[in-house]
PDB file of C-alpha atoms and ligand atoms in Angstrom:
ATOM      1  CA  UNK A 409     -20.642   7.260  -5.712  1.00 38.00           C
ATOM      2  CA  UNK A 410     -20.059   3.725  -7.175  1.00 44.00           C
ATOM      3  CA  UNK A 411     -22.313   0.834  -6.401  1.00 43.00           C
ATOM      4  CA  UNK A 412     -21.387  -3.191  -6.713  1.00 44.00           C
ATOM      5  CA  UNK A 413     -23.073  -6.472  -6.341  1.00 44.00           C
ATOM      6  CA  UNK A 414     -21.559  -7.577  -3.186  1.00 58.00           C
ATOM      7  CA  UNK A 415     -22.034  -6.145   0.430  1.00 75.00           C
ATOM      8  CA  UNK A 416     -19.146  -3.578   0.200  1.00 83.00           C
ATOM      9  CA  UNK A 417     -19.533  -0.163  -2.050  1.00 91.00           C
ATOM     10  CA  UNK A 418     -17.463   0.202  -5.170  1.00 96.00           C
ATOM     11  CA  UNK A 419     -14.908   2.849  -3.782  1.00 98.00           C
ATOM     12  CA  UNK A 420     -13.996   5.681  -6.413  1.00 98.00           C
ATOM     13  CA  UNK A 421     -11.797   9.278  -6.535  1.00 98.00           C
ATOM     14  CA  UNK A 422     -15.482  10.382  -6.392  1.00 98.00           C
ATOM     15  CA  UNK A 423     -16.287   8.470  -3.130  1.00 98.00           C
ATOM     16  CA  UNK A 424     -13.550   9.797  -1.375  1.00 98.00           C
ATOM     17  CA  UNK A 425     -13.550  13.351  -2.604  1.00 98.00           C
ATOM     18  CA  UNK A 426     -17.442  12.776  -1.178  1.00 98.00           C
ATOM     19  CA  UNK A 427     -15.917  11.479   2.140  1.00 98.00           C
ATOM     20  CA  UNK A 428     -13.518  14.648   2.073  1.00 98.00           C
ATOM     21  CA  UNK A 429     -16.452  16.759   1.479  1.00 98.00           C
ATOM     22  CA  UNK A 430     -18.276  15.243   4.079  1.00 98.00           C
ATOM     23  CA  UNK A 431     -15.428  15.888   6.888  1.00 98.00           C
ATOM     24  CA  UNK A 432     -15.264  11.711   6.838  1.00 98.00           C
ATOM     25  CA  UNK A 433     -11.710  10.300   7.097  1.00 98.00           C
ATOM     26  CA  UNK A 434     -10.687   6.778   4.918  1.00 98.00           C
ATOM     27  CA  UNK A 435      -8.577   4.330   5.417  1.00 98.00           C
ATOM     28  CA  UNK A 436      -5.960   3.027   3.223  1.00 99.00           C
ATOM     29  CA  UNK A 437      -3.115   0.117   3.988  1.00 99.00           C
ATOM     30  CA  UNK A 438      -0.731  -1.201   1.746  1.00 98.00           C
ATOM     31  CA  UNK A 439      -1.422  -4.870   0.213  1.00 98.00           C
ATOM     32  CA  UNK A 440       1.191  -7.063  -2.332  1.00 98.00           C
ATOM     33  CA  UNK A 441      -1.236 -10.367  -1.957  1.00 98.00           C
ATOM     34  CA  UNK A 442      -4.480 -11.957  -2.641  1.00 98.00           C
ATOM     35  CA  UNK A 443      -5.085 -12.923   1.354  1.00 98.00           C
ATOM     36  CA  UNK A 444      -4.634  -9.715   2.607  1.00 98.00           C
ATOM     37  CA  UNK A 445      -6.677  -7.624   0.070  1.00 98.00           C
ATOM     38  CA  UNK A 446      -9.719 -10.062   0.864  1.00 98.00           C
ATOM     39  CA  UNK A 447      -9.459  -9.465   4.496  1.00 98.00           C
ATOM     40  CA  UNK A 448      -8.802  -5.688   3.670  1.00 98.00           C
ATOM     41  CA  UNK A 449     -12.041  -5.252   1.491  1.00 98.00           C
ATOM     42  CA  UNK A 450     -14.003  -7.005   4.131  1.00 98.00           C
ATOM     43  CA  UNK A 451     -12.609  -5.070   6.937  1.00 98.00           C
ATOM     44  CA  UNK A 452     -14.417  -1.911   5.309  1.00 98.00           C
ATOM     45  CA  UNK A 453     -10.754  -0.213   4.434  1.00 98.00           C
ATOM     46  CA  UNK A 454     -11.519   1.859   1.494  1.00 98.00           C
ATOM     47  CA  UNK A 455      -8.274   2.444  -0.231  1.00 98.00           C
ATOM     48  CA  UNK A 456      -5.423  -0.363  -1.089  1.00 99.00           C
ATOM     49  CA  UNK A 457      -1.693   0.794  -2.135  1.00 99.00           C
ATOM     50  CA  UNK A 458       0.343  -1.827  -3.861  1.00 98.00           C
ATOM     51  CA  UNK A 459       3.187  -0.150  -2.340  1.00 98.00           C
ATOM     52  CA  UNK A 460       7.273  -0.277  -3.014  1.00 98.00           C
ATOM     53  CA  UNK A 461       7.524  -1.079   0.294  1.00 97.00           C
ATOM     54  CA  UNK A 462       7.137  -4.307  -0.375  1.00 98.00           C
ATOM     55  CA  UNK A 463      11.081  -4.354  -1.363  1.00 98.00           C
ATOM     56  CA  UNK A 464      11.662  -4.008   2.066  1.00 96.00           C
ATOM     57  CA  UNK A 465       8.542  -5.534   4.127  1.00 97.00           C
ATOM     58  CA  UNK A 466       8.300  -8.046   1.335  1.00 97.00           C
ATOM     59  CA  UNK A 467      11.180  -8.887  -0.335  1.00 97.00           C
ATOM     60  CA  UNK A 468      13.715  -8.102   2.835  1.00 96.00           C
ATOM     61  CA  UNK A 469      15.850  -5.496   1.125  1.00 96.00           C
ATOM     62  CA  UNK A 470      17.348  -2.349   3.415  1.00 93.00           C
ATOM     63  CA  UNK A 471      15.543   0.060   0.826  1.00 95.00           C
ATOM     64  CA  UNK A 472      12.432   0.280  -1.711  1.00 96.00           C
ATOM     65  CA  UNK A 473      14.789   0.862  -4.271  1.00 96.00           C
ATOM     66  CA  UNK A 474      15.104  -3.340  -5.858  1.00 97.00           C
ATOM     67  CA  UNK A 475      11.239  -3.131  -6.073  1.00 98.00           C
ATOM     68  CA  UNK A 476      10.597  -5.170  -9.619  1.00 98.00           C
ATOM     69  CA  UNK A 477       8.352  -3.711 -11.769  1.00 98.00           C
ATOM     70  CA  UNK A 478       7.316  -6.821 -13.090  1.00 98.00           C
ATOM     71  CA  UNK A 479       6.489  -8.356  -9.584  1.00 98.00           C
ATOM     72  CA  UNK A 480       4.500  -5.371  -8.394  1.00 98.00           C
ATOM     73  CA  UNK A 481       2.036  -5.722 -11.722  1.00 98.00           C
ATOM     74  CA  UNK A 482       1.581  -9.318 -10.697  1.00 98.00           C
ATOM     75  CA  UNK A 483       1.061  -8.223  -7.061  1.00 98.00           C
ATOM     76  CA  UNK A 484      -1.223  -5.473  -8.066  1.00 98.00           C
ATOM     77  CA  UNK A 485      -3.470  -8.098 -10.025  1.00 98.00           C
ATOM     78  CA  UNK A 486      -3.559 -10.004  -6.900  1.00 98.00           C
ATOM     79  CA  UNK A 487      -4.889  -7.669  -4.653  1.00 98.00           C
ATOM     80  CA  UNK A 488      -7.308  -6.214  -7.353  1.00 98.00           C
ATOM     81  CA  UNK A 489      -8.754  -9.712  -7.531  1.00 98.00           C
ATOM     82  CA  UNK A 490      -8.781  -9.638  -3.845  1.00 98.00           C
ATOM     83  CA  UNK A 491     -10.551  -6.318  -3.487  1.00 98.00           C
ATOM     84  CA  UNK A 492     -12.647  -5.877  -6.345  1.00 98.00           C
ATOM     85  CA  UNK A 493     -14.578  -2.477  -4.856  1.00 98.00           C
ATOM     86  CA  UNK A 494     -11.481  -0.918  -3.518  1.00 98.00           C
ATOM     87  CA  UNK A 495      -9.699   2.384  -4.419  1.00 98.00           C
ATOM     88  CA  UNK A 496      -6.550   0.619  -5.738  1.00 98.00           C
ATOM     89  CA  UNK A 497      -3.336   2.618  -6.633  1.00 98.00           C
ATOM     90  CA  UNK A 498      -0.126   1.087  -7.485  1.00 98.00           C
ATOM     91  CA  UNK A 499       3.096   2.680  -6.472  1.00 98.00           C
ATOM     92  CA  UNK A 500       5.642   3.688  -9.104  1.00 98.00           C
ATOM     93  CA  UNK A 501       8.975   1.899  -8.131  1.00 98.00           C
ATOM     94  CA  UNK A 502      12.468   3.350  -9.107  1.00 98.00           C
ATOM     95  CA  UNK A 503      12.918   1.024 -12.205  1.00 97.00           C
ATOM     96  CA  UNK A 504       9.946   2.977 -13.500  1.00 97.00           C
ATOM     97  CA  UNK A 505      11.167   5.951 -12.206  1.00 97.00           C
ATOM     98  CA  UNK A 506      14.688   6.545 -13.542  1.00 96.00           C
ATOM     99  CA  UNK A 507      14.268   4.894 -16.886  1.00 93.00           C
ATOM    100  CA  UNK A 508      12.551   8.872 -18.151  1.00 94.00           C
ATOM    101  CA  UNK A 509       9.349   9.997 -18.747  1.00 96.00           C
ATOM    102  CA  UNK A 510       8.346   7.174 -21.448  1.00 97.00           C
ATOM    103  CA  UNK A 511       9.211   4.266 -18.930  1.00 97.00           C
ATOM    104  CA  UNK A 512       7.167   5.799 -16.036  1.00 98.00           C
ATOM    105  CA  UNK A 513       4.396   6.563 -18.786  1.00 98.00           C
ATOM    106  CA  UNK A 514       4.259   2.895 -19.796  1.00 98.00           C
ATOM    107  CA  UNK A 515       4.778   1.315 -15.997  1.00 98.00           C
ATOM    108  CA  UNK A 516       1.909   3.240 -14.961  1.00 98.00           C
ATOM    109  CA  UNK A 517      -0.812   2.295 -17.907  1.00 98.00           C
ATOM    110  CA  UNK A 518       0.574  -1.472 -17.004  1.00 98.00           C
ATOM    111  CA  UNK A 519      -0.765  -0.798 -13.255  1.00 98.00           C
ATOM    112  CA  UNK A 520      -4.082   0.901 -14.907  1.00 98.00           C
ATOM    113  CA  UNK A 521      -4.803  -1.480 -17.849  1.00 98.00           C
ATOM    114  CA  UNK A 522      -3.274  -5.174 -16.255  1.00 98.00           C
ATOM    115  CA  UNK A 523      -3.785  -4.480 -12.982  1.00 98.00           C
ATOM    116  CA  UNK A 524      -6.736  -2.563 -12.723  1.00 98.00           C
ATOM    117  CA  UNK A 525      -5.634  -0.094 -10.206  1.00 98.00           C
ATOM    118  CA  UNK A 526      -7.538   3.162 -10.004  1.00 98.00           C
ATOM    119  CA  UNK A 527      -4.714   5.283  -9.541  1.00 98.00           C
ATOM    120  CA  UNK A 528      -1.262   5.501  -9.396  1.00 98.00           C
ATOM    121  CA  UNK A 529       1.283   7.315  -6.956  1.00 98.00           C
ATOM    122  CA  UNK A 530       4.561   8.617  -7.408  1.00 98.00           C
ATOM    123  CA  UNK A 531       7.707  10.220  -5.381  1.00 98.00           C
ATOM    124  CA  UNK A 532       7.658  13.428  -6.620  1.00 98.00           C
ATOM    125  CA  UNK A 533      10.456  16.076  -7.092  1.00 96.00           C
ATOM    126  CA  UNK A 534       9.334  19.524  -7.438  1.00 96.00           C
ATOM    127  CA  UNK A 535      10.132  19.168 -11.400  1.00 96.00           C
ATOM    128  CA  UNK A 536       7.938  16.283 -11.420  1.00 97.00           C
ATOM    129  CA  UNK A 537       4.647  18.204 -12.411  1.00 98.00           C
ATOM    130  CA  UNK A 538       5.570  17.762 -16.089  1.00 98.00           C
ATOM    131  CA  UNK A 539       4.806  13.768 -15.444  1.00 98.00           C
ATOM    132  CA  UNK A 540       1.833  14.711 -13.619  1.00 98.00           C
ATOM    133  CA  UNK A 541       0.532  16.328 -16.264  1.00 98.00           C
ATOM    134  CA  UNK A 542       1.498  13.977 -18.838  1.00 98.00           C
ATOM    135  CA  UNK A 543       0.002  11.058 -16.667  1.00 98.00           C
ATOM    136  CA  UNK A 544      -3.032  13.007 -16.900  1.00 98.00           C
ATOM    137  CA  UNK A 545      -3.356  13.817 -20.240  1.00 98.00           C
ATOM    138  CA  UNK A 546      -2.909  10.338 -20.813  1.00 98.00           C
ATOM    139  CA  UNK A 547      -5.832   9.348 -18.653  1.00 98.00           C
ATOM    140  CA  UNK A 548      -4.296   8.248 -15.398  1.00 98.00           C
ATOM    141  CA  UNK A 549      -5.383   9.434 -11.916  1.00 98.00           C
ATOM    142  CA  UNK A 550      -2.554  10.719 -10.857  1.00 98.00           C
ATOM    143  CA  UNK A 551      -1.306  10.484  -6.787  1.00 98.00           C
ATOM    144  CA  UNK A 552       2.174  12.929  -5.789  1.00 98.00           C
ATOM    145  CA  UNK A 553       4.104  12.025  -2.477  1.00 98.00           C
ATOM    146  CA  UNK A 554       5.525  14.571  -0.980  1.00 98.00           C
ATOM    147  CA  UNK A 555       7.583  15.264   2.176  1.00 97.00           C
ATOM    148  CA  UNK A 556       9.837  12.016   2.809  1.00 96.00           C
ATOM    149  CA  UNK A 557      10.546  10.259  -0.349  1.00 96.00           C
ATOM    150  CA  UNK A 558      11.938   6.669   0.816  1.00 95.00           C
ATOM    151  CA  UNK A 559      13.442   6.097  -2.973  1.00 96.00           C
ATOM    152  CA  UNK A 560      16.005   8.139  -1.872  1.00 92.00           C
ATOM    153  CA  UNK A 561      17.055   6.809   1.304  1.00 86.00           C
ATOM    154  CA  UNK A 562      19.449   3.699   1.210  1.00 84.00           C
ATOM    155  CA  UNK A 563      19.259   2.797   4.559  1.00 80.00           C
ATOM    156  CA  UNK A 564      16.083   2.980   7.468  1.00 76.00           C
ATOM    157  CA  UNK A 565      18.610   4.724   9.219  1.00 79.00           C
ATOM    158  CA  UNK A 566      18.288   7.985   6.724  1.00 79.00           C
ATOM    159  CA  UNK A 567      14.460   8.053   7.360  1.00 88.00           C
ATOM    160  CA  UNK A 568      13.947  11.573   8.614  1.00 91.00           C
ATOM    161  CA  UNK A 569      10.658  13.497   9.048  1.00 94.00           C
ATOM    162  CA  UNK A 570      10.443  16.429   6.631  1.00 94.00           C
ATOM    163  CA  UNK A 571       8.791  20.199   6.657  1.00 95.00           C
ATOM    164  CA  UNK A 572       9.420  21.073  10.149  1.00 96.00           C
ATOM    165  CA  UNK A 573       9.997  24.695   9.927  1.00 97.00           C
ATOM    166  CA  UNK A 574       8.104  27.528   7.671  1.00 97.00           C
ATOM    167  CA  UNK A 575      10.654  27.779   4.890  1.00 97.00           C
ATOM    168  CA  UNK A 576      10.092  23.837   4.602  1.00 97.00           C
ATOM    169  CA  UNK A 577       6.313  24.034   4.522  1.00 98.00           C
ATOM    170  CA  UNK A 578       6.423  27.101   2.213  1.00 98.00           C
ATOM    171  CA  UNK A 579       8.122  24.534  -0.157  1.00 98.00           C
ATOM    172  CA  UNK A 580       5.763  21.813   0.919  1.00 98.00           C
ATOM    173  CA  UNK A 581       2.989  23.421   0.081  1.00 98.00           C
ATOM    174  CA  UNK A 582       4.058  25.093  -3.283  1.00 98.00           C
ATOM    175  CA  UNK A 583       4.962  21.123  -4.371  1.00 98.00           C
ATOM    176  CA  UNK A 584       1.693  20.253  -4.021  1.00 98.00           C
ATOM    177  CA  UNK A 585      -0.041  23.158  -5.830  1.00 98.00           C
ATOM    178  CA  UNK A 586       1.951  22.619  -8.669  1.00 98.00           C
ATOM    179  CA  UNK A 587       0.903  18.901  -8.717  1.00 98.00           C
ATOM    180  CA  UNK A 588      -2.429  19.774  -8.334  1.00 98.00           C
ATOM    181  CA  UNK A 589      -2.211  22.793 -10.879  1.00 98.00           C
ATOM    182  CA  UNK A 590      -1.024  19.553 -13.155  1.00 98.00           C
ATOM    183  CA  UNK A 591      -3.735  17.267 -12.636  1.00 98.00           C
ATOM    184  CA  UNK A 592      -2.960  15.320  -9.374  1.00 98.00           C
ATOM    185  CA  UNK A 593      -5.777  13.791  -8.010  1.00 98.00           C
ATOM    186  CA  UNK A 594      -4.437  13.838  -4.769  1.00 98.00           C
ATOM    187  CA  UNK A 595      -1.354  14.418  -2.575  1.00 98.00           C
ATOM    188  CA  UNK A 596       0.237  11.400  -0.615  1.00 98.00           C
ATOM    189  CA  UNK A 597       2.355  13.369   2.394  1.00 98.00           C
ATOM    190  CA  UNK A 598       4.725  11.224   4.467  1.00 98.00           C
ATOM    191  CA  UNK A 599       6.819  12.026   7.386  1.00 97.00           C
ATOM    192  CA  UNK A 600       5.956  15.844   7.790  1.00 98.00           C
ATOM    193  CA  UNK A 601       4.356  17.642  11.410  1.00 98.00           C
ATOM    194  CA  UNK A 602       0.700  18.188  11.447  1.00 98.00           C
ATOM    195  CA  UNK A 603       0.923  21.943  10.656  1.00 98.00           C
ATOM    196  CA  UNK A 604       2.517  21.090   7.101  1.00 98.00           C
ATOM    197  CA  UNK A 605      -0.302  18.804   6.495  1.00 98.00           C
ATOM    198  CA  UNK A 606      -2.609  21.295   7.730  1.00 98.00           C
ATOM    199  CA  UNK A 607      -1.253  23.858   5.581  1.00 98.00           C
ATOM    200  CA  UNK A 608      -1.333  21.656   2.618  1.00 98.00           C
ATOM    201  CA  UNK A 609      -4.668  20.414   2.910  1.00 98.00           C
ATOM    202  CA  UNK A 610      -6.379  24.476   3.068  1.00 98.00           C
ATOM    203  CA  UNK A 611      -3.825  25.209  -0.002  1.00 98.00           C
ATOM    204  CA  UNK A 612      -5.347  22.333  -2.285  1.00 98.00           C
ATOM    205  CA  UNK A 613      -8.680  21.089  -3.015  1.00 98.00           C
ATOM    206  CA  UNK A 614      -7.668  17.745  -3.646  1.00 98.00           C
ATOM    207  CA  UNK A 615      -7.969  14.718  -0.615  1.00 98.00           C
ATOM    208  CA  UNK A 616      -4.656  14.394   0.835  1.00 98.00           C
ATOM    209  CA  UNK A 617      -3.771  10.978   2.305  1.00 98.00           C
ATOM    210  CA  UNK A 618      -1.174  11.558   5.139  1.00 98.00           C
ATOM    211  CA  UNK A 619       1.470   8.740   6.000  1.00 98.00           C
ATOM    212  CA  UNK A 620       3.074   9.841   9.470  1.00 98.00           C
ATOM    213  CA  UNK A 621       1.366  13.337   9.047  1.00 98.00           C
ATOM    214  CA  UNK A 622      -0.943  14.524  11.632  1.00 98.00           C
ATOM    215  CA  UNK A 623      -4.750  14.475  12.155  1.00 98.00           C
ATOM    216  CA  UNK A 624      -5.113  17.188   9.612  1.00 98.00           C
ATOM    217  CA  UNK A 625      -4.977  14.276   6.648  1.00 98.00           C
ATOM    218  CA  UNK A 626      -8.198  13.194   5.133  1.00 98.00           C
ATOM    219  CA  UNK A 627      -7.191   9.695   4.859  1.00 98.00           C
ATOM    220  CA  UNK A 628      -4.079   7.767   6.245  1.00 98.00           C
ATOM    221  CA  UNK A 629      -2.613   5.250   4.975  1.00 98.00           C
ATOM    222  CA  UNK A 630       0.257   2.944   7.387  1.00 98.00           C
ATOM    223  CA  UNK A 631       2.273  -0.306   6.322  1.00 98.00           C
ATOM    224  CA  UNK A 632      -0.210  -3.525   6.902  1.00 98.00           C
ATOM    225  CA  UNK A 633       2.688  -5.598   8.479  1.00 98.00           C
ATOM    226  CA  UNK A 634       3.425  -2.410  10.699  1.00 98.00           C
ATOM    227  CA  UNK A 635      -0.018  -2.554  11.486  1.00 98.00           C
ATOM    228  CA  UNK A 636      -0.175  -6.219  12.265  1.00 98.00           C
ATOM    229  CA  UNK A 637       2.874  -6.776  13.792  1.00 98.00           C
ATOM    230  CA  UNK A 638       3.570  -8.900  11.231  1.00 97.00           C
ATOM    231  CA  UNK A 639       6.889  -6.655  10.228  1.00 95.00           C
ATOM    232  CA  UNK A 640      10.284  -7.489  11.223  1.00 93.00           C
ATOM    233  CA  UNK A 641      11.995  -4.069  11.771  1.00 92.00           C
ATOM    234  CA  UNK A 642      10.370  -1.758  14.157  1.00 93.00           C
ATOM    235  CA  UNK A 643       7.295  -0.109  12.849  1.00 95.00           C
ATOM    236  CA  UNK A 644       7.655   4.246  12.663  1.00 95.00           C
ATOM    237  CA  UNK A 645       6.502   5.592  16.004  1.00 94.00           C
ATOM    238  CA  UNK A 646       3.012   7.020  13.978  1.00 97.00           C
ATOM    239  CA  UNK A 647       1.949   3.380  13.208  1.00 98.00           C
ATOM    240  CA  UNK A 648      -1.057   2.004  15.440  1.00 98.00           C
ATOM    241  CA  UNK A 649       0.050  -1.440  15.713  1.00 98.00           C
ATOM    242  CA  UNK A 650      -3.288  -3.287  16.440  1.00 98.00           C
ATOM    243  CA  UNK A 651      -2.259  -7.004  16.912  1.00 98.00           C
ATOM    244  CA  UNK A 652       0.907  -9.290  17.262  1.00 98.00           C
ATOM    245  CA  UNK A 653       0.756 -11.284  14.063  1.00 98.00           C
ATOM    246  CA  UNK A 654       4.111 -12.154  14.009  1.00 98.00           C
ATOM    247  CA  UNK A 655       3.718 -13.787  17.411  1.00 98.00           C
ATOM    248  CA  UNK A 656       0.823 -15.510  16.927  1.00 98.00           C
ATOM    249  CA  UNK A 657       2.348 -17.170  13.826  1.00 98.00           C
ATOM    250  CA  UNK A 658       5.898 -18.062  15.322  1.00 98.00           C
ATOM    251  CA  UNK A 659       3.587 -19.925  18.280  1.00 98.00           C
ATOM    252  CA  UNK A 660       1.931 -21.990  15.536  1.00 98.00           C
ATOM    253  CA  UNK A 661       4.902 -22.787  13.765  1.00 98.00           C
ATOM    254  CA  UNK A 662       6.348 -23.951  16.853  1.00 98.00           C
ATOM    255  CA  UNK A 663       3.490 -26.307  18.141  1.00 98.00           C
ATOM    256  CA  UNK A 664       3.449 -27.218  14.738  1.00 98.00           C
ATOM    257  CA  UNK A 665       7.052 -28.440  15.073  1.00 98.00           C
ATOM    258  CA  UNK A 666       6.719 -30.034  18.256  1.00 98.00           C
ATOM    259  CA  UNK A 667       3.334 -31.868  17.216  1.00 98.00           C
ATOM    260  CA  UNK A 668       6.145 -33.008  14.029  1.00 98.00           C
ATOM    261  CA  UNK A 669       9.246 -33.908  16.099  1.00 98.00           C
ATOM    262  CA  UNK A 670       6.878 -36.034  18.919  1.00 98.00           C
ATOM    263  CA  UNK A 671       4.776 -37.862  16.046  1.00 98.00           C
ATOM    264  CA  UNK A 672       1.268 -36.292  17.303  1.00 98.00           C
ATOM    265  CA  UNK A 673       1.307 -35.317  13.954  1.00 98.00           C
ATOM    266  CA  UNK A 674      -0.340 -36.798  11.825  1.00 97.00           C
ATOM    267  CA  UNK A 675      -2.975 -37.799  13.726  1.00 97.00           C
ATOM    268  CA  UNK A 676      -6.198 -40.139  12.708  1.00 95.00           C
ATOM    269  CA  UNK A 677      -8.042 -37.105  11.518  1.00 96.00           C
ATOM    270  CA  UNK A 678      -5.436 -36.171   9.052  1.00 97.00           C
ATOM    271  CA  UNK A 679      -4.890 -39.162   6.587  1.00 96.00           C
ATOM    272  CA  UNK A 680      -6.647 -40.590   3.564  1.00 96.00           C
ATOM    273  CA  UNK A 681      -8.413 -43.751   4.054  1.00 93.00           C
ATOM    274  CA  UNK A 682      -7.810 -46.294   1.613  1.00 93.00           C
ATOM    275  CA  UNK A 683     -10.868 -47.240  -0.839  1.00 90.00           C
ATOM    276  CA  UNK A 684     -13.377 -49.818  -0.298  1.00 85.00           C
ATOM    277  CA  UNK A 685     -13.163 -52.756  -2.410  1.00 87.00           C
ATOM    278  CA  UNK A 686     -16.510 -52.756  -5.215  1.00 85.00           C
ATOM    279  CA  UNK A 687     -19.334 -54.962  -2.695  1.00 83.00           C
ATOM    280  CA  UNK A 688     -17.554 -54.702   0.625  1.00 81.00           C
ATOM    281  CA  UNK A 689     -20.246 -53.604   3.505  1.00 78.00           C
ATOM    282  CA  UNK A 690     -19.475 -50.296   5.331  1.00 72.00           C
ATOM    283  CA  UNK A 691     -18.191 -50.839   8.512  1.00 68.00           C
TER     284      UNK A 691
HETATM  285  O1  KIV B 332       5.362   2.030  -0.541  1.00 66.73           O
HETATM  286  C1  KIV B 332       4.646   2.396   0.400  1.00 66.73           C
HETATM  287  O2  KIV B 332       4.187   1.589   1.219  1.00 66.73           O
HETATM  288  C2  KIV B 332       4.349   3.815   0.515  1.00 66.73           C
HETATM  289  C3  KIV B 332       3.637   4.267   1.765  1.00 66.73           C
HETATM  290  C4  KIV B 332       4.515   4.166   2.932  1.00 66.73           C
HETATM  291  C5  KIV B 332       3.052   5.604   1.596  1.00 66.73           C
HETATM  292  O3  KIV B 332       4.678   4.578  -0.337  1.00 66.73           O
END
């Protein structure tokens, strides 16, 4: 288990396999800034995902898909700064994804080596052990999503919950033994029914981090602004949404405004005072 100088524990893939052991659950969000990961890492949430979902949550866009590489590095550096003792993992967008093997190779030593992250996660096909296992052998913890995979979904519309019969958790489940039989470090499910998960976690001995799957999950992980109510599409019907950010900053903004438009702003507190001349007496 890692240790660090400040109040919060270092938190590593030994940590939460610990946790796992242990029958404790963990608690991962998604973070693209500096802020967020500060109030994150002091909020005791053990795992951070600098996730392509900041295309959409982020960036506005109807998909993940226009998540830049380039920006997510930066982001990821951000929130590692942030969260020092945090499991970090940055998310593999679709530039990385359909340039080959190479490009997805190089993205993800950027997120390891720039960034710091711990880990990174991928959308994978059932093909996709083979960049498991060269992820592995080239040193990098390795995360597989499974179930919904949102790169290939165009529209929030087309988000549909996955595994819901036996032939679909049959497939489910083989998936994620063949990422784990690769060297995956642990399976990411999203969208799939509590007996999928279920079934998944006795099949593998890896933690597996459910997104919208079930109580059976050793650690979830939701969308911060879903969480906040800080989004501006409705959150999935699995997020907890804990508080009314949004609201609470459209109120400022609008006293703000109206302290603006009626000249209560500025007020006396808020402007410089000129300098004293050299030998005038304080007043
Ligand atoms: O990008 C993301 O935020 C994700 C989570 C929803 C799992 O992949």
């Amino acid at each position: 288990m890692g240790s660090s100088t400040n109040s919060s524990p270092t938190i590593d893939l030994a940590y939460l396999r610990q946790m796992k052991a242990a029958g404790h659950k963990f608690a991962m969000l998604t973070a693209y800034d500096y802020p967020t990961a500060v109030w994150a890492q002091a909020a005791g949430v053990h795992a951070l995902l600098v996730g392509d979902s900041m295309a959409t949550v982020v960036l506005g866009h109807p998909s993940t898909r226009p998540a830049p590489l380039s920006v997510m590095i930066v982001l990821a550096e951000a929130v590692r700064r942030g969260a020092p003792n945090v499991y970090l993992v940055g998310d593999l967008p679709y530039e990385a994804m359909v340039g080959g093997s190479d490009a997805a190779l190089a993205a993800a030593r950027e997120f390891r080596d720039r960034a710091g992250c711990d880990a990174v996660k991928f959308e994978a096909r059932s093909d996709h052990d083979q960049l498991v296992a060269r992820f592995t052998q080239a040193g990098i913890d390795t995360i597989a999503h499974l179930g919904l995979r949102p790169q290939e979904i165009l529209f929030p519309e087309g988000y549909r919950a996955q595994a819901r019969d036996a032939d679909g958790i049959a497939r489910l489940v083989a998936d994620a033994r063949r990422m784990v039989a690769a060297g995956a470090v642990m399976i990411l499910l999203e969208a799939v029914p509590n007996e999928a998960a279920q079934a998944v976690v006795e099949a593998v001995d890896v933690p597996v981090i459910g997104c919208g799957a079930g109580p059976a999950c050793d650690g979830h992980v939701v969308v911060t602004h879903d969480l906040l109510g800080f989004g501006t599409t409705r959150p999935p019907r699995f997020v907890p949404v804990l508080a009314q950010v949004g609201k609470v900053c459209q109120e400022a903004m609008r006293r703000y405004v109206q302290e603006v438009v009626n000249g209560s702003y500025p007020g006396p507190e808020h402007v410089y005072r000129m300098r004293r001349p050299a030998g005038e007496p304080a007043p």
